[in-house]
mmCIF file of C-alpha atoms in Angstrom:
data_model
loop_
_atom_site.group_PDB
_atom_site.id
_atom_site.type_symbol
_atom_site.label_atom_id
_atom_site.label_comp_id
_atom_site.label_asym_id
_atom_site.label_seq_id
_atom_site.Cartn_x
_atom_site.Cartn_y
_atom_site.Cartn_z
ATOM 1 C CA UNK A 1 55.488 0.831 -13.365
ATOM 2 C CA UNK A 2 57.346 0.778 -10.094
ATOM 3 C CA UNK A 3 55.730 2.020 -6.618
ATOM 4 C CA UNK A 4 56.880 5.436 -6.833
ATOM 5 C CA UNK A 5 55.304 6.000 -10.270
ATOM 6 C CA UNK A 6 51.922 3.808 -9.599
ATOM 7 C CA UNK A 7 51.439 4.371 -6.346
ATOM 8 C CA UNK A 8 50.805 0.982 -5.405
ATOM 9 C CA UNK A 9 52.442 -2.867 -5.841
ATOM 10 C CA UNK A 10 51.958 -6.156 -5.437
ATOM 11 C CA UNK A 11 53.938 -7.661 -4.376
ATOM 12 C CA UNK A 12 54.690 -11.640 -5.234
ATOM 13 C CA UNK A 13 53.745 -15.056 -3.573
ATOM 14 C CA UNK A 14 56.120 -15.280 -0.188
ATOM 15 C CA UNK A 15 55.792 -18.035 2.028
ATOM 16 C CA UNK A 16 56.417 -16.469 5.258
ATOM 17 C CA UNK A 17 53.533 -13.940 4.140
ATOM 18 C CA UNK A 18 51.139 -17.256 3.158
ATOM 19 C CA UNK A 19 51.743 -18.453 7.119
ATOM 20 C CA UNK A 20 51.290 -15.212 8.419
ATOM 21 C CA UNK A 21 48.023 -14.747 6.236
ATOM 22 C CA UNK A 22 46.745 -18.559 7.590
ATOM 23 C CA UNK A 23 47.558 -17.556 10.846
ATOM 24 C CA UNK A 24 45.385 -14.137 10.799
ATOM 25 C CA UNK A 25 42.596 -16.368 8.291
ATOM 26 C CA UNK A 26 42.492 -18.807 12.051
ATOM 27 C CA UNK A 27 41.987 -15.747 14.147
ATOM 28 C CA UNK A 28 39.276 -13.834 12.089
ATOM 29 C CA UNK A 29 37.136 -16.996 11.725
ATOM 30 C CA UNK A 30 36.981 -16.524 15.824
ATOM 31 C CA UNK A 31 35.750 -13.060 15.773
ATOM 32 C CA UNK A 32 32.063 -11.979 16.018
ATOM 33 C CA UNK A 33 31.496 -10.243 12.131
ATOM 34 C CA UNK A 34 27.410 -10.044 12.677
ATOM 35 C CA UNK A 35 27.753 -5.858 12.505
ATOM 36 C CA UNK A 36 27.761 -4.953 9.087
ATOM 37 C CA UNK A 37 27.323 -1.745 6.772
ATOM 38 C CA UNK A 38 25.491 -1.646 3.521
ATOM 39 C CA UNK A 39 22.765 -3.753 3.445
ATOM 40 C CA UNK A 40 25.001 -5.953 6.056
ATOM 41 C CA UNK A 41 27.271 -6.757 2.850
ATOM 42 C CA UNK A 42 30.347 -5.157 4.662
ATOM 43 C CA UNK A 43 32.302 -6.214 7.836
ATOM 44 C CA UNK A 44 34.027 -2.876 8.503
ATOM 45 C CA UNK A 45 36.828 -4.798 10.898
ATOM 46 C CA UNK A 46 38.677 -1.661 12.179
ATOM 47 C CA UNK A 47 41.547 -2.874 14.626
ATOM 48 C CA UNK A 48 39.596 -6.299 15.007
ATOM 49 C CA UNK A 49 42.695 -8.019 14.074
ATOM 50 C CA UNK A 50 44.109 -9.399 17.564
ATOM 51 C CA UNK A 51 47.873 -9.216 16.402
ATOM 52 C CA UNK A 52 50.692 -8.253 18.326
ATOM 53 C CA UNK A 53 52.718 -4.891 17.980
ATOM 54 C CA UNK A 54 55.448 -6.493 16.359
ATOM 55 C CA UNK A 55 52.692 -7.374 13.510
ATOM 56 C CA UNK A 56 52.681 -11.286 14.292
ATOM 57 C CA UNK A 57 49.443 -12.962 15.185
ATOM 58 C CA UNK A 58 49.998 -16.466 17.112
ATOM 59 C CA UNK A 59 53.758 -16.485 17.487
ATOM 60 C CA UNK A 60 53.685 -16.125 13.053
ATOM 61 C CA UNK A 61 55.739 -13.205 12.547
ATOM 62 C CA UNK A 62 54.370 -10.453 10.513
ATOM 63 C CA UNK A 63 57.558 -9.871 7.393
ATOM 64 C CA UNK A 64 57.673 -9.599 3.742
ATOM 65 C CA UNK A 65 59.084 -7.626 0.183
ATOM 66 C CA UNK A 66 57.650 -4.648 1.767
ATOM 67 C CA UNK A 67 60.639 -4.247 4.170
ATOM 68 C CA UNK A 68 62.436 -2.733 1.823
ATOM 69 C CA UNK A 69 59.877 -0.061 0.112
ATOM 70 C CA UNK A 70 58.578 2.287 3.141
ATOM 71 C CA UNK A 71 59.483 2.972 6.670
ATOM 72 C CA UNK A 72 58.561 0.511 8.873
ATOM 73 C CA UNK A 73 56.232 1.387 12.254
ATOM 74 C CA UNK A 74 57.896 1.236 15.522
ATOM 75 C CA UNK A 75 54.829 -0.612 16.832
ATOM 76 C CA UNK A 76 52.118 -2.595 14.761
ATOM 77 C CA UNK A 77 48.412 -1.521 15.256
ATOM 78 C CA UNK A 78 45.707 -4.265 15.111
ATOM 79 C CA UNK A 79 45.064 -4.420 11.685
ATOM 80 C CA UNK A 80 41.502 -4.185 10.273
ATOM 81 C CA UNK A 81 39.871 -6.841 9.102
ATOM 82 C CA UNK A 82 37.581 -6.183 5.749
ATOM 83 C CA UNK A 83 34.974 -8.580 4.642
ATOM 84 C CA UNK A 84 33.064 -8.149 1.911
ATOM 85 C CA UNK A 85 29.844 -10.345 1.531
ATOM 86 C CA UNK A 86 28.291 -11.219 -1.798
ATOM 87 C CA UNK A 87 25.213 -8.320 -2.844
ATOM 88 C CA UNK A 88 28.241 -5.411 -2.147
ATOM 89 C CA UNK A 89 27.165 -2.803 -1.588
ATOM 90 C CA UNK A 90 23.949 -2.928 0.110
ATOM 91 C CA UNK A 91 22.209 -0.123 0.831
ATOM 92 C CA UNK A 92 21.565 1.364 4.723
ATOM 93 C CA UNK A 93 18.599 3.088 5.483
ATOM 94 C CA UNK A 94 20.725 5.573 6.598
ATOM 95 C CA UNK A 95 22.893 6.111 3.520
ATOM 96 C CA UNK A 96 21.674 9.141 1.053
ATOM 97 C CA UNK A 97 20.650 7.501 -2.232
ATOM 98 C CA UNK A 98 23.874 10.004 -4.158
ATOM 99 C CA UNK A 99 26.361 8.122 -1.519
ATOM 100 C CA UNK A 100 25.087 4.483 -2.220
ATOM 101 C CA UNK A 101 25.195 5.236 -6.084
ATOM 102 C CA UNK A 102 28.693 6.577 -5.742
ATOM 103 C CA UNK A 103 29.383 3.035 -3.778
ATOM 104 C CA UNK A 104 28.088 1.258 -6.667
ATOM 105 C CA UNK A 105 28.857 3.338 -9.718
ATOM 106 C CA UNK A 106 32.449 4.692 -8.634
ATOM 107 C CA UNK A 107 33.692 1.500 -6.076
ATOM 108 C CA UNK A 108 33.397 3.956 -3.041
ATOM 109 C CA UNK A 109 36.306 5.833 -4.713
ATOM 110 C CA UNK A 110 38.505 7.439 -1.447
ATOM 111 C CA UNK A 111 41.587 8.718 0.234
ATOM 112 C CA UNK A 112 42.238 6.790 3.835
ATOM 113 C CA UNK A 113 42.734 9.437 6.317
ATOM 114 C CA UNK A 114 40.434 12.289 5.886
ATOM 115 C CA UNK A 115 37.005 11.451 8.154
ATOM 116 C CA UNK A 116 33.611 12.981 7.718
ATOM 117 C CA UNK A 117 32.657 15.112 10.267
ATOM 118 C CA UNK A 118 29.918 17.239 11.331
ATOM 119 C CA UNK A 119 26.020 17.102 9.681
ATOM 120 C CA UNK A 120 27.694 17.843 6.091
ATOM 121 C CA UNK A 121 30.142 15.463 6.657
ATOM 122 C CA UNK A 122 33.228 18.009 5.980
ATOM 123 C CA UNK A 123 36.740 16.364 5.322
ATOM 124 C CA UNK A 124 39.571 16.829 7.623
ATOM 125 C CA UNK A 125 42.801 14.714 7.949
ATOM 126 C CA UNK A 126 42.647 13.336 11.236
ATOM 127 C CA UNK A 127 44.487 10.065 10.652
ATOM 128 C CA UNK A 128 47.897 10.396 8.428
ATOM 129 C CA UNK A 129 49.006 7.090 7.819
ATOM 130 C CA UNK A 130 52.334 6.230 6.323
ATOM 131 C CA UNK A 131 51.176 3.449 3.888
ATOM 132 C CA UNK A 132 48.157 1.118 3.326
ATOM 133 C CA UNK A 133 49.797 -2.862 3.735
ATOM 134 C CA UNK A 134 46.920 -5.593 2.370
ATOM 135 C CA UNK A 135 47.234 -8.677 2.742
ATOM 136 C CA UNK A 136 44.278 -11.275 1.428
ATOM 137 C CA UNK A 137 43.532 -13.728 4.091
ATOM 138 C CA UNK A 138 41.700 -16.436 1.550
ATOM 139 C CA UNK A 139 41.346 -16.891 -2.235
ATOM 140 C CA UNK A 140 38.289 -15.250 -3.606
ATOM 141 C CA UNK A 141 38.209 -12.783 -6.641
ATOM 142 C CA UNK A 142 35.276 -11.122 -6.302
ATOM 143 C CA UNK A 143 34.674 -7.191 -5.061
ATOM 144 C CA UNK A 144 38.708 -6.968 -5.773
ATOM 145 C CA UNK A 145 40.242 -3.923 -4.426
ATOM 146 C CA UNK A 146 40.325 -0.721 -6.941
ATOM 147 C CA UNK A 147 43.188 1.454 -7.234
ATOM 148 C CA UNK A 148 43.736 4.453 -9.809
ATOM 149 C CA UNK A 149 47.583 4.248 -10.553
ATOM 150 C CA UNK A 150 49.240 7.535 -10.151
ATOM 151 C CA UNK A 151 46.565 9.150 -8.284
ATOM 152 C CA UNK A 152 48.718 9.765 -5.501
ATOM 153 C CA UNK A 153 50.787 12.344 -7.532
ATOM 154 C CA UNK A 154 47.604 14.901 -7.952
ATOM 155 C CA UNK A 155 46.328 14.111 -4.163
ATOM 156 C CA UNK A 156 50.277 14.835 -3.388
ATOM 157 C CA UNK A 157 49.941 18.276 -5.576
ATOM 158 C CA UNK A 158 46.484 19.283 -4.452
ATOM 159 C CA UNK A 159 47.272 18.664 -0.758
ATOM 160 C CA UNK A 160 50.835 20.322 -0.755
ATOM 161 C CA UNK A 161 48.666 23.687 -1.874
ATOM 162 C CA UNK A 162 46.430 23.390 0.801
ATOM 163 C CA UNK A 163 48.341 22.956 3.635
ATOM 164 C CA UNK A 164 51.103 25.587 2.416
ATOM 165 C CA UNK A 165 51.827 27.747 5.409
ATOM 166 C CA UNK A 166 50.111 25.909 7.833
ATOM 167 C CA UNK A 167 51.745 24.142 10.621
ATOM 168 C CA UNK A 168 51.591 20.286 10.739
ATOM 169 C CA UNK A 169 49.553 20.236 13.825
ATOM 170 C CA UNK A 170 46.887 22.297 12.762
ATOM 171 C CA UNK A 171 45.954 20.465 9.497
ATOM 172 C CA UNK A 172 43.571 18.471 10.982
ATOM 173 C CA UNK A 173 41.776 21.858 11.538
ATOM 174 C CA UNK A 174 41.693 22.397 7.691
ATOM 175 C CA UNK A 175 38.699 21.548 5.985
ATOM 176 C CA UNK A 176 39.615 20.410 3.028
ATOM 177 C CA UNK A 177 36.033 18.713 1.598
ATOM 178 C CA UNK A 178 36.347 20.989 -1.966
ATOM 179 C CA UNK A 179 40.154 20.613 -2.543
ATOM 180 C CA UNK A 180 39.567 16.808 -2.129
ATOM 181 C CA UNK A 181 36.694 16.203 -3.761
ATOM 182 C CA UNK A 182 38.078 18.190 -6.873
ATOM 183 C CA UNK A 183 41.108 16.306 -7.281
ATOM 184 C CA UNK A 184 38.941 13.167 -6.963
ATOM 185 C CA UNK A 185 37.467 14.474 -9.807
ATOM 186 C CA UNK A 186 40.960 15.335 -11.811
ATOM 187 C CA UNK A 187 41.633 11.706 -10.986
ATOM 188 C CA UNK A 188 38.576 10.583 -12.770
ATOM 189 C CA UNK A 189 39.739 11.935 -15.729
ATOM 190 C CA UNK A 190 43.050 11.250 -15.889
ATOM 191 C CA UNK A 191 43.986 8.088 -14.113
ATOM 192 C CA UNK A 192 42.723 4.212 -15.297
ATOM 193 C CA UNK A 193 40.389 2.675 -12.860
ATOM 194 C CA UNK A 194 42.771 -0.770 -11.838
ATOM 195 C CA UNK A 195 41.025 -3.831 -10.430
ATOM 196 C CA UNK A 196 43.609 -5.883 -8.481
ATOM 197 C CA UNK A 197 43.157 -9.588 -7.286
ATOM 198 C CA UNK A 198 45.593 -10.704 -4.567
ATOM 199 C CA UNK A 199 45.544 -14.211 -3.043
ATOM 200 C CA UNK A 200 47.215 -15.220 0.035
ATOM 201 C CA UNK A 201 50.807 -15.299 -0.063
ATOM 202 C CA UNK A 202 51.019 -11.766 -2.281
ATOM 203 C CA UNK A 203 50.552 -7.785 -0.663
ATOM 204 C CA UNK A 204 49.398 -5.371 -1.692
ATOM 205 C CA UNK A 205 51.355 -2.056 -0.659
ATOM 206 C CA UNK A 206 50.028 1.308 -1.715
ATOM 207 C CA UNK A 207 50.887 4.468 -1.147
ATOM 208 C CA UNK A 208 49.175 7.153 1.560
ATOM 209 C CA UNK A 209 47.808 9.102 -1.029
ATOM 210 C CA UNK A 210 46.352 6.749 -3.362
ATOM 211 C CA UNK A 211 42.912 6.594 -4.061
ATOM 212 C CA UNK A 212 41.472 2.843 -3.891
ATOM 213 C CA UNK A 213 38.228 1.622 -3.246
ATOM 214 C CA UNK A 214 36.225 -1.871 -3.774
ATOM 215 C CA UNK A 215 34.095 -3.054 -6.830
ATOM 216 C CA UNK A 216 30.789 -4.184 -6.530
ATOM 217 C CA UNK A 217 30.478 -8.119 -5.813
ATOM 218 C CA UNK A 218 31.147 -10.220 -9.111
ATOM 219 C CA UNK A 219 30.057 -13.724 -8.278
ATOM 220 C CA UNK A 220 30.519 -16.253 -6.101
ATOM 221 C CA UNK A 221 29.449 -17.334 -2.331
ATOM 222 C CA UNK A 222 32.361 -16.771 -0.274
ATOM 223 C CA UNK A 223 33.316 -13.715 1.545
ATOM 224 C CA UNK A 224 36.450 -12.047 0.649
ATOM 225 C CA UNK A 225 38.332 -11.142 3.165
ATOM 226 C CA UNK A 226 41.489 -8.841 3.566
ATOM 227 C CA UNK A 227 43.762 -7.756 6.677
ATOM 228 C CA UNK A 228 44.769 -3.520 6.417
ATOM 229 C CA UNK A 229 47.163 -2.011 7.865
ATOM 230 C CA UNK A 230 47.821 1.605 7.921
ATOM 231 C CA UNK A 231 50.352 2.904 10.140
ATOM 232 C CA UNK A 232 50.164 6.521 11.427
ATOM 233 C CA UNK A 233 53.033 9.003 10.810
ATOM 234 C CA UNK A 234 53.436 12.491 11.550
ATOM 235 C CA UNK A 235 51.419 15.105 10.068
ATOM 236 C CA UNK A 236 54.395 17.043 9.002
ATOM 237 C CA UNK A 237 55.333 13.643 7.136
ATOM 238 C CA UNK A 238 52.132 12.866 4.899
ATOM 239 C CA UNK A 239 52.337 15.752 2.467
#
């Protein structure tokens, strides 16, 4: 399957994306990683990434296949920096008992974009990116990412209805908690659950709407560790 109908590549071995990925593997080993979620198992990493806005970290510039698949940013946010540690996930005193299982049993299934908010934790979409860009910074297999190919076709469809008639600035003020969580569900029972192993070199592109998450840790001492980037777009854009 291509992009459009998966919702997600990766995308082969290219050396100027290996150099890149050694130069960002240089700069994380610098950074202070001690806070940690889940049982400290998780290294969230959100914009710890010190690259520059053109992407390139170190004078290595940030290019690659993906060019020539999505709209490229005008500016390049520090990407985030995801480290998963062997035991994943842990569980925080904090987290309910129902969210750790879903962590464990369902990979922490998600859509990037829509944040919790409030005591119940309501969706809304407060950050519409344009694309998710990974790109592994060393070569471990274990906790791959998860994605469910052509997910992004029902989030598409069951986001579409609920923003109909609204303008693009106000859907952040949507909550949209059942509508998501339902077509999670429809997901469930219609798409395969995909592990995918990248090493340094590949990327992984995947679309906005696609939902991904991580498996549980399968082995192994090493951390695995993976630069994100998700540009933001306009609202009016993401549906």
């Amino acid at each position: 399957m291509t992009f459009e109908t998966a919702g997600y590549v990766v995308l082969p071995h290219d050396d100027r994306v290996l150099k890149w990925a050694q130069a960002a593997a240089a700069a994380v080993a610098k950074l202070d990683t001690q806070t940690r979620r889940h049982g400290a198992t998780w290294f969230v990493g959100v914009d710890a990434l010190p690259n520059e806005s053109d992407g390139s970290i170190d004078g290595v510039p940030l290019c690659g296949a993906w060019d020539d698949l999505v709209q490229l940013p005008d500016m390049w946010h520090p990407a985030q920096v995801s480290i998963v540690y062997p035991g994943y996930p842990g569980k925080d005193d904090t987290e309910s008992d129902a969210a750790h299982r879903f962590r464990r049993d369902r990979d922490a299934a998600h859509l990037d974009g829509l944040l919790p908010e409030g005591q119940d934790k309501r969706r809304h979409l407060r950050e519409p990116h344009g694309f998710i860009l990974g790109l592994p910074l060393n070569n471990v297999s274990s906790s791959p990412l998860v994605v469910w190919p052509e997910s992004h076709r029902i989030i598409k469809a069951a986001f579409a209805k609920a923003f109909a008639g609204i303008p693009a600035d106000k859907y952040g003020d949507v909550d949209v908690t059942e509508i998501y969580q339902a077509a999670r569900r429809r997901v469930f029972e219609s798409c395969d659950r995909v592990e995918v192993v990248a090493r340094p070199g590949e990327t992984t592109l995947m679309h906005r709407h696609l939902i991904h998450g991580v498996a549980p840790w399968q082995g192994g001492s090493t951390p695995r560790t993976i630069a994100y980037f998700r540009p933001m777009i306009d609202p009016a854009n993401w549906v």
